[in-house]
CSV table of C-alpha atoms in Angstrom, one decimal:
chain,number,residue,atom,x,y,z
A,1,UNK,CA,16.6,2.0,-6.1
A,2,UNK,CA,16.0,3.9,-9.6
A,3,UNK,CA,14.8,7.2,-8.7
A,4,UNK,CA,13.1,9.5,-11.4
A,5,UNK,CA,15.2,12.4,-10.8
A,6,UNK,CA,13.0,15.6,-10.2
A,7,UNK,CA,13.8,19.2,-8.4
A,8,UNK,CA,11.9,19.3,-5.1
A,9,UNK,CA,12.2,22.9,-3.7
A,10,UNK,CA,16.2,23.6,-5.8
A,11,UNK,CA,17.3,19.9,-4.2
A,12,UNK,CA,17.5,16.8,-6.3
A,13,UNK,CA,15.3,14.1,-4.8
A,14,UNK,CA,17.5,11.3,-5.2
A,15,UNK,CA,19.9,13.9,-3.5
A,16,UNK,CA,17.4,13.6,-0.6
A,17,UNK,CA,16.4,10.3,-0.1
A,18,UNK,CA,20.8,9.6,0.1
A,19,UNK,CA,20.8,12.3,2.8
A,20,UNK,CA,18.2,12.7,4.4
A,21,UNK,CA,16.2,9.0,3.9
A,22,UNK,CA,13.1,10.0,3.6
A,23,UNK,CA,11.5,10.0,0.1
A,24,UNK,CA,9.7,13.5,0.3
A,25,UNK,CA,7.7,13.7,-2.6
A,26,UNK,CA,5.9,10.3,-2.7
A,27,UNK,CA,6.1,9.1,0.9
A,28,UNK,CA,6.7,11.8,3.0
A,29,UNK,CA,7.0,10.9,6.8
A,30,UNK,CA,8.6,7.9,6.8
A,31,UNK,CA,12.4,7.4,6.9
A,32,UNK,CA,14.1,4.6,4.5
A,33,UNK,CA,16.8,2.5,5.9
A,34,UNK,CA,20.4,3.9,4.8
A,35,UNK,CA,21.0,1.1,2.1
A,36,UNK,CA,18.4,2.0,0.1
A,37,UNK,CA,20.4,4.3,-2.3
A,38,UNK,CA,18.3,6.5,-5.0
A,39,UNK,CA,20.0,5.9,-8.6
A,40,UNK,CA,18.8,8.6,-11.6
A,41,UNK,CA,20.3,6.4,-14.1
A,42,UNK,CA,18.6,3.6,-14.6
A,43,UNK,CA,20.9,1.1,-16.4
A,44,UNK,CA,23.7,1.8,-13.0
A,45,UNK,CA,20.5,0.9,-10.9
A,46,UNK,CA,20.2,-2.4,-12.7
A,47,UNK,CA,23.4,-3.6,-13.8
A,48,UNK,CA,24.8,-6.9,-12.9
A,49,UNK,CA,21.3,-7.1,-10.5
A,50,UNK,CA,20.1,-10.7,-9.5
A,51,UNK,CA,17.0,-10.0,-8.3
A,52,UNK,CA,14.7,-6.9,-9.8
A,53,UNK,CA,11.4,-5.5,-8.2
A,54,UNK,CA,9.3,-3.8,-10.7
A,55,UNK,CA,7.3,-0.9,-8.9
A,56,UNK,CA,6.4,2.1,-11.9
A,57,UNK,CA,3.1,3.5,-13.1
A,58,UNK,CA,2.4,0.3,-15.7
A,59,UNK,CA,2.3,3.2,-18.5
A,60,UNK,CA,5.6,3.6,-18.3
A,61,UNK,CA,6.6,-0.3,-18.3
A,62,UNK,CA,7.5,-0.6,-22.0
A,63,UNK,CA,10.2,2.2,-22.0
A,64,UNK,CA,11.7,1.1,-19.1
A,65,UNK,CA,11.9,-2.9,-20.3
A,66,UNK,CA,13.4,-1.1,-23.5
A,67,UNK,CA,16.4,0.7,-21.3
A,68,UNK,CA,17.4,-2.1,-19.3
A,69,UNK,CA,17.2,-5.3,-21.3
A,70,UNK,CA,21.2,-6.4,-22.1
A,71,UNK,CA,22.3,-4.8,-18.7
A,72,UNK,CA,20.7,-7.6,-16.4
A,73,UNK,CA,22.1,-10.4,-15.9
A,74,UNK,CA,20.1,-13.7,-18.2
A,75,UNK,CA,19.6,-15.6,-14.7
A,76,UNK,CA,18.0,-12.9,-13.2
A,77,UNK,CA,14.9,-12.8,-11.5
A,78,UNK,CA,11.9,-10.4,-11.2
A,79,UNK,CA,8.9,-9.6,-9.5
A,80,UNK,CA,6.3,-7.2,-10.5
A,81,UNK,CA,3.8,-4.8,-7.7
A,82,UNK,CA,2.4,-2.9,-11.4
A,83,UNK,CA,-1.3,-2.8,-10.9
A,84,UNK,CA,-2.5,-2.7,-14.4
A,85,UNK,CA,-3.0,-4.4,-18.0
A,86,UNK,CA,-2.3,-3.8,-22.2
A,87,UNK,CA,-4.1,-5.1,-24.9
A,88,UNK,CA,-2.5,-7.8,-27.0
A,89,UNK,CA,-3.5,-9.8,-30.0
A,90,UNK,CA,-5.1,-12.2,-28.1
A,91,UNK,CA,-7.5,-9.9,-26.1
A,92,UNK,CA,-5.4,-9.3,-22.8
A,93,UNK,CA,-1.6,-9.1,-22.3
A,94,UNK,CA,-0.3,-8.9,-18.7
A,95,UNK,CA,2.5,-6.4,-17.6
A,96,UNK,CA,4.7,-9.5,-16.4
A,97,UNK,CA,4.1,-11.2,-20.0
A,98,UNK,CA,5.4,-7.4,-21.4
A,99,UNK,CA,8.4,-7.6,-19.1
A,100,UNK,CA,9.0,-11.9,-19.7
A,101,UNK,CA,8.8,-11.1,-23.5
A,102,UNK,CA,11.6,-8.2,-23.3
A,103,UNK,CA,13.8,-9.3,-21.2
A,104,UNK,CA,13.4,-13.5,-20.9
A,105,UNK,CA,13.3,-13.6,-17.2
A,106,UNK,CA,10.8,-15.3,-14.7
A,107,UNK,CA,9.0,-13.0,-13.4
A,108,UNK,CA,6.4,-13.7,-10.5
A,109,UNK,CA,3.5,-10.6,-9.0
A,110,UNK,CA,2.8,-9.6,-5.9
A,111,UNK,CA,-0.5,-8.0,-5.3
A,112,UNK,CA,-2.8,-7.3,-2.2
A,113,UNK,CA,-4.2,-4.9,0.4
A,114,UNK,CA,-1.1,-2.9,1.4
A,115,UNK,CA,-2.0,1.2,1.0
A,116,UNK,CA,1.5,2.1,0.7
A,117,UNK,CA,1.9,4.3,3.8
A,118,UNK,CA,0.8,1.8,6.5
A,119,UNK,CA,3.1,-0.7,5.3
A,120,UNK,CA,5.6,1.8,5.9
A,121,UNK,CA,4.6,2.8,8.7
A,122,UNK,CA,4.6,-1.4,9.5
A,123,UNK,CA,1.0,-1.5,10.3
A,124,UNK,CA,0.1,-5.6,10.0
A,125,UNK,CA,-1.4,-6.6,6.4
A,126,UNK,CA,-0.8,-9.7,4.3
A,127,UNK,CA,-0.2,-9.9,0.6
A,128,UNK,CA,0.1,-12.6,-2.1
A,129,UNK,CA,2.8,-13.6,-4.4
A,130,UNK,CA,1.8,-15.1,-7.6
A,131,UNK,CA,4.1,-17.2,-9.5
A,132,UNK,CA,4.7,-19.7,-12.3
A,133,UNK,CA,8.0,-20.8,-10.5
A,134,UNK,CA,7.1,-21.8,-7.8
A,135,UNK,CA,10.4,-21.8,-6.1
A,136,UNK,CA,10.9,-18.6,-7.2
A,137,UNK,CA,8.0,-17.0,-5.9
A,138,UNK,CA,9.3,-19.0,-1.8
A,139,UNK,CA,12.6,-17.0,-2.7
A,140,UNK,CA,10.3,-13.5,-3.3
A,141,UNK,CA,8.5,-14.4,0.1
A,142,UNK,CA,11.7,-16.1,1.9
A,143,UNK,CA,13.4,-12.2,1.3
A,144,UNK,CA,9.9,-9.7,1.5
A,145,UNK,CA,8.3,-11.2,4.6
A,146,UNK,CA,8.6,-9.4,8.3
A,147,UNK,CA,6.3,-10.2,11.1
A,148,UNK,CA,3.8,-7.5,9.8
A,149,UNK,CA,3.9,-8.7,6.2
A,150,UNK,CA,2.6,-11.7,5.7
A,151,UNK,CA,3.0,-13.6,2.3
A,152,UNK,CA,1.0,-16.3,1.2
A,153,UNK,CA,2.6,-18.1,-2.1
A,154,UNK,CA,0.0,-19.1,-4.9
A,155,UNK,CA,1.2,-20.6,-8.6
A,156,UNK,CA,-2.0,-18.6,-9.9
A,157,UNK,CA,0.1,-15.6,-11.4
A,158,UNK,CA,-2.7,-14.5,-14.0
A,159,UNK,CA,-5.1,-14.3,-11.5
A,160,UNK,CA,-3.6,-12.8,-8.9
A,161,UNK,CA,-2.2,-9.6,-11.6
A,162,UNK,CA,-5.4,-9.4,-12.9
A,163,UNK,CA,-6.9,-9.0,-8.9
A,164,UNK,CA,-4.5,-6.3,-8.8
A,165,UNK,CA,-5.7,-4.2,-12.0
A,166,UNK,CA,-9.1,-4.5,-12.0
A,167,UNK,CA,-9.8,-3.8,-8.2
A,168,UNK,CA,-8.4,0.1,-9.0
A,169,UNK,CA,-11.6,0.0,-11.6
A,170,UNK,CA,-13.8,-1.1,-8.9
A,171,UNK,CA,-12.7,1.2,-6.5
A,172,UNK,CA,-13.3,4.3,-9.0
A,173,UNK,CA,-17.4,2.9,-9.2
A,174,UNK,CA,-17.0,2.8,-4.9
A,175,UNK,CA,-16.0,6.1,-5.2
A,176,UNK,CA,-18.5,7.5,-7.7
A,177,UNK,CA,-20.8,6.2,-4.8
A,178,UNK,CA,-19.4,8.0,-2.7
A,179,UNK,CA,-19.6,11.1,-4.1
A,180,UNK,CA,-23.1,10.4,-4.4
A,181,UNK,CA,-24.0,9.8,-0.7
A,182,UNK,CA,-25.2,6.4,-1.8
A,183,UNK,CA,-24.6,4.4,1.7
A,184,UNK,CA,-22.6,1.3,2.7
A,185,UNK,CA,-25.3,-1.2,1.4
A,186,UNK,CA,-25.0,0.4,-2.1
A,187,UNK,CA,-20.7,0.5,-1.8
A,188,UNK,CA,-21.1,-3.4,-0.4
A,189,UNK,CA,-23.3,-4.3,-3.7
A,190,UNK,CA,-20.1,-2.4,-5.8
A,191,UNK,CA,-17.7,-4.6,-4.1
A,192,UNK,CA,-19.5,-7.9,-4.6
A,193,UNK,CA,-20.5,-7.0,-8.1
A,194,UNK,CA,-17.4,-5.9,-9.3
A,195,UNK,CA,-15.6,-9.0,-8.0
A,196,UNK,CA,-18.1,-11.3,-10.2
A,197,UNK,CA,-17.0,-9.4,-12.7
A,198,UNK,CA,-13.3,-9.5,-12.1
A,199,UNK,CA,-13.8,-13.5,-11.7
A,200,UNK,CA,-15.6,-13.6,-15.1
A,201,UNK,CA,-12.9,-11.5,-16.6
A,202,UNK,CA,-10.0,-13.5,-15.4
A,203,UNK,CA,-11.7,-17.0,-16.9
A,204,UNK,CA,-12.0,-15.7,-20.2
A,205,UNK,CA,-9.0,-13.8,-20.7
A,206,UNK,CA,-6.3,-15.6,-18.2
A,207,UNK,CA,-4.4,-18.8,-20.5
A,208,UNK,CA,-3.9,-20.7,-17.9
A,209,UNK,CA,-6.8,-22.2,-15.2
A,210,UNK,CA,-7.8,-20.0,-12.9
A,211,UNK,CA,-8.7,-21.1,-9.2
A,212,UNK,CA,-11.7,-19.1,-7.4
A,213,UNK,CA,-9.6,-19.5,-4.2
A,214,UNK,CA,-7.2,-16.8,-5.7
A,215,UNK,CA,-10.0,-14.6,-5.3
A,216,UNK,CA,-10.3,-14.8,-1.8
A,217,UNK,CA,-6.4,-14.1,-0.9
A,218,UNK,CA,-5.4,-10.8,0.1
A,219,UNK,CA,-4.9,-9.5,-3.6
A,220,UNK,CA,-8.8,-10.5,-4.1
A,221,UNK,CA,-11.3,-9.4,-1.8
A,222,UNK,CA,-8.8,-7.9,0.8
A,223,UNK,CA,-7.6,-5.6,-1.5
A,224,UNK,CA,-10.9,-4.8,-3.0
A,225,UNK,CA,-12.1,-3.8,-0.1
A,226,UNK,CA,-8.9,-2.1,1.0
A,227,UNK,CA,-9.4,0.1,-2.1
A,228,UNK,CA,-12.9,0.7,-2.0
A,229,UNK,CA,-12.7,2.1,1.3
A,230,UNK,CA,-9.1,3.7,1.1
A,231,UNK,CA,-7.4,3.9,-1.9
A,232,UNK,CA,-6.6,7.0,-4.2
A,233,UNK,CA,-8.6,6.1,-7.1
A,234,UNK,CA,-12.0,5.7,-4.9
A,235,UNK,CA,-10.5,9.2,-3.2
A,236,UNK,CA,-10.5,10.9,-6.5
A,237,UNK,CA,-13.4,9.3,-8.2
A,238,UNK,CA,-15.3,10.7,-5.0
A,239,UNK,CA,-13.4,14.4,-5.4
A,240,UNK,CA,-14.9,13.9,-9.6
A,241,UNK,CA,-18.7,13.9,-8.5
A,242,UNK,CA,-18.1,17.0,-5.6
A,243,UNK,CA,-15.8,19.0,-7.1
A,244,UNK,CA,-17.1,18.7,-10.7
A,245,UNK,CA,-13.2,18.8,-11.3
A,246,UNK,CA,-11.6,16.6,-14.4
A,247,UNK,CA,-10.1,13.7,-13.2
A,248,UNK,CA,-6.5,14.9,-15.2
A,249,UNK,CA,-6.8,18.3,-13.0
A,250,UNK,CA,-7.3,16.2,-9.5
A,251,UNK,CA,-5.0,13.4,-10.2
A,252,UNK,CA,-2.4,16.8,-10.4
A,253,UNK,CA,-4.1,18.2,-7.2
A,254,UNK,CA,-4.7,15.1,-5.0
A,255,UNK,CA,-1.9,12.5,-5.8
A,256,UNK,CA,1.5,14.4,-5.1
A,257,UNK,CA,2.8,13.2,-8.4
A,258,UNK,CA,1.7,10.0,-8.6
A,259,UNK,CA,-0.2,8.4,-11.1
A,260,UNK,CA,-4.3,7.4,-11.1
A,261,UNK,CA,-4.5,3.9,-12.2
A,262,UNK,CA,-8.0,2.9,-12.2
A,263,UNK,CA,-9.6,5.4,-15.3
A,264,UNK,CA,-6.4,4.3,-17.5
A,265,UNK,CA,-7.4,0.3,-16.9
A,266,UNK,CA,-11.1,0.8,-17.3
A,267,UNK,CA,-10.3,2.4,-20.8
A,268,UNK,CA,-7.9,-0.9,-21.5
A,269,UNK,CA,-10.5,-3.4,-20.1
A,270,UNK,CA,-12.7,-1.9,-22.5
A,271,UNK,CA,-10.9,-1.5,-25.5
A,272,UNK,CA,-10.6,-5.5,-25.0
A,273,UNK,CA,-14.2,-6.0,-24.1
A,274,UNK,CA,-15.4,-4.1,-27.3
A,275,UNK,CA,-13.3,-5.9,-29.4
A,276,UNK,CA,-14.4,-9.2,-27.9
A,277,UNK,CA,-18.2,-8.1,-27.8
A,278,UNK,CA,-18.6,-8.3,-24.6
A,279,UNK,CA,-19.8,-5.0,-23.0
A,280,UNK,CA,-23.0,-6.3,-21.7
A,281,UNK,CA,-21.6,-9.4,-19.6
A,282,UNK,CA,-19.3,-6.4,-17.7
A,283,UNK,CA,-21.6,-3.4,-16.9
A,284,UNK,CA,-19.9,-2.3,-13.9
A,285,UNK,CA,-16.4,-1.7,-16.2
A,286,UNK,CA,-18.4,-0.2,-18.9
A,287,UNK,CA,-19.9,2.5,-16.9
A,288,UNK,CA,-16.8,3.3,-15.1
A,289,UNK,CA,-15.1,3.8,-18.5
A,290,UNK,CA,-18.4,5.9,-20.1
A,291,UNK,CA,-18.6,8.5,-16.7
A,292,UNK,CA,-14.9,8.9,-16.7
A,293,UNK,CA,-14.4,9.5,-20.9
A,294,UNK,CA,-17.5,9.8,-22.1
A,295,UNK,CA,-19.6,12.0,-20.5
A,296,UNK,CA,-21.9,9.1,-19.1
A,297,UNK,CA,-23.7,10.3,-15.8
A,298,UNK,CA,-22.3,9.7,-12.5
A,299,UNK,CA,-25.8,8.2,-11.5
A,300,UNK,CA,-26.1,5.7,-14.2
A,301,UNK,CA,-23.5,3.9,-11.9
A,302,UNK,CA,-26.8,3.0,-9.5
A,303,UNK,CA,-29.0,1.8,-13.1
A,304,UNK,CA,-25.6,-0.3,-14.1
A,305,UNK,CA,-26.1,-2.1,-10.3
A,306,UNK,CA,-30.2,-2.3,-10.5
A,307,UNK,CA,-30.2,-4.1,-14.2
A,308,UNK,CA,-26.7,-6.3,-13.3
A,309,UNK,CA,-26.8,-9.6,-15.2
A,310,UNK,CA,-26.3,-10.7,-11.9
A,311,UNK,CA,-30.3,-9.9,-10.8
A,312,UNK,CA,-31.8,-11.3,-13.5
């Protein structure tokens, strides 16, 4: 496993996850098995791998497909968990096309409602695998699944990355909500709102046809929910409205490190929107983008709900 190698308390942390097996920083409380060994360098982590599982903020994708291409085998295979999207030419570009286009390997996604410490912890959940191999995405399942993670295989790979971005946006308007005291009723018309418009995103910008079924598999409306009830970006969009804290100076607070997903991929969904024209038809995405960078209200979030294409 390639670790980013920082100092926790004068010890290296890959140092700490090889003796101690627990990963401190990022999951603290749960021990890792003894052959999970933390790498700093990235190229040893990867070289001569046949199999590669892509888990990094999807910022930080680029640099990394940059370091590692010629060092992995040309029959390898990968699969991505990176919950977020880029803008291409066309309008969208997917962090599995980034990673296909660098490095010329299949590459299938896995995305669904598995909050990272109860899957450690091997609380049941299921989660979806989305592939345009579809033998290669029954390998991915035949070598993840355990009796408390179950994996259902679909060859809608768009769909099912674009599930996994867009529900972080979402969950930043549940947590505005939140933060509000607006009640379940209000964080129920969120959900169903922003899943019309994830739907009506991934038919105009997906290539390929997209089935509504994908929608309801765990990386649709499981994991929408899953994050508008749990997750760290409806955590920290609540902690934005209370604290009246930037969300740059909680992310640092709240998160241990890690990185806030669901601002970064409102401001890509609507760089691609504006350039498409299209800011009306999404005005759940729009005002999550305007309150987080542009000084929008936290209340217009109810007035994006009331006027919703969807009630007229």
């Amino acid at each position: 496993m390639w670790v980013f190698e920082e100092d926790i308390n004068g010890r290296k942390l890959t140092e700490i996850i090889n003796t101690d097996h627990e990963n401190v920083k990022y999951l603290p409380g749960c021990k890792l098995p003894d052959n999970v060994v933390a790498i700093p360098d990235l190229r040893e982590a990867v070289q001569d791998a046949d199999l590669l599982v892509f888990v990094i903020p999807h910022q930080f994708i680029q640099r990394v497909c940059d370091e590692i291409t010629g060092h992995v085998p040309s029959t390898a295979l990968g699969i991505s968990l990176i919950k977020g999207i880029d803008q291409g030419p066309e309008g969208l570009k997917l962090i599995s096309d980034i990673i296909r286009e660098k490095m010329g390997i299949d590459i299938s996604v896995l995305m669904g409602a598995n909050i990272a410490n109860e899957v450690a912890a091997d609380k049941f959940c299921e989660t979806t695998i989305g592939c345009k191999v579809l033998e290669n995405g029954l390998l991915f399942k035949e070598l993840l699944q355990t009796p408390n993670f179950r994996i259902t295989v679909v060859n809608d790979a768009d769909a099912v990355e674009v599930c996994g971005a867009l529900k972080n946006v979402v969950g930043v308007g549940a947590g505005f909500c939140d933060g509000l005291g607006y009640g379940d009723n209000t964080k129920a018309a969120v959900i169903r709102l922003g899943l019309m418009e994830m739907i009506a995103f991934a038919k105009i910008f997906c290539t390929g046809q997209v089935s509504i079924a994908t929608f309801l598999e765990s990386c649709g409306i499981a994991d929408l929910i899953t994050t508008c009830y749990g997750g760290r970006n409806r955590r920290v969009a609540e902690a934005f409205v209370t604290s009246g804290k930037s969300l740059e100076e909680l992310e640092a607070e709240m998160l241990r490190g890690q990185k806030l997903q669901g601002p970064q991929t409102s401001a890509e969904v609507h760089q691609i929107l504006k350039k498409q024209e299209m800011l009306d038809k999404f005005p759940l995405f729009t005002a999550v983008y305007e309150i987080c960078y542009e000084g929008r209200p936290v209340a217009d979030i109810v007035s994006c709900l009331q006027n919703h294409p969807q009630h007229k």
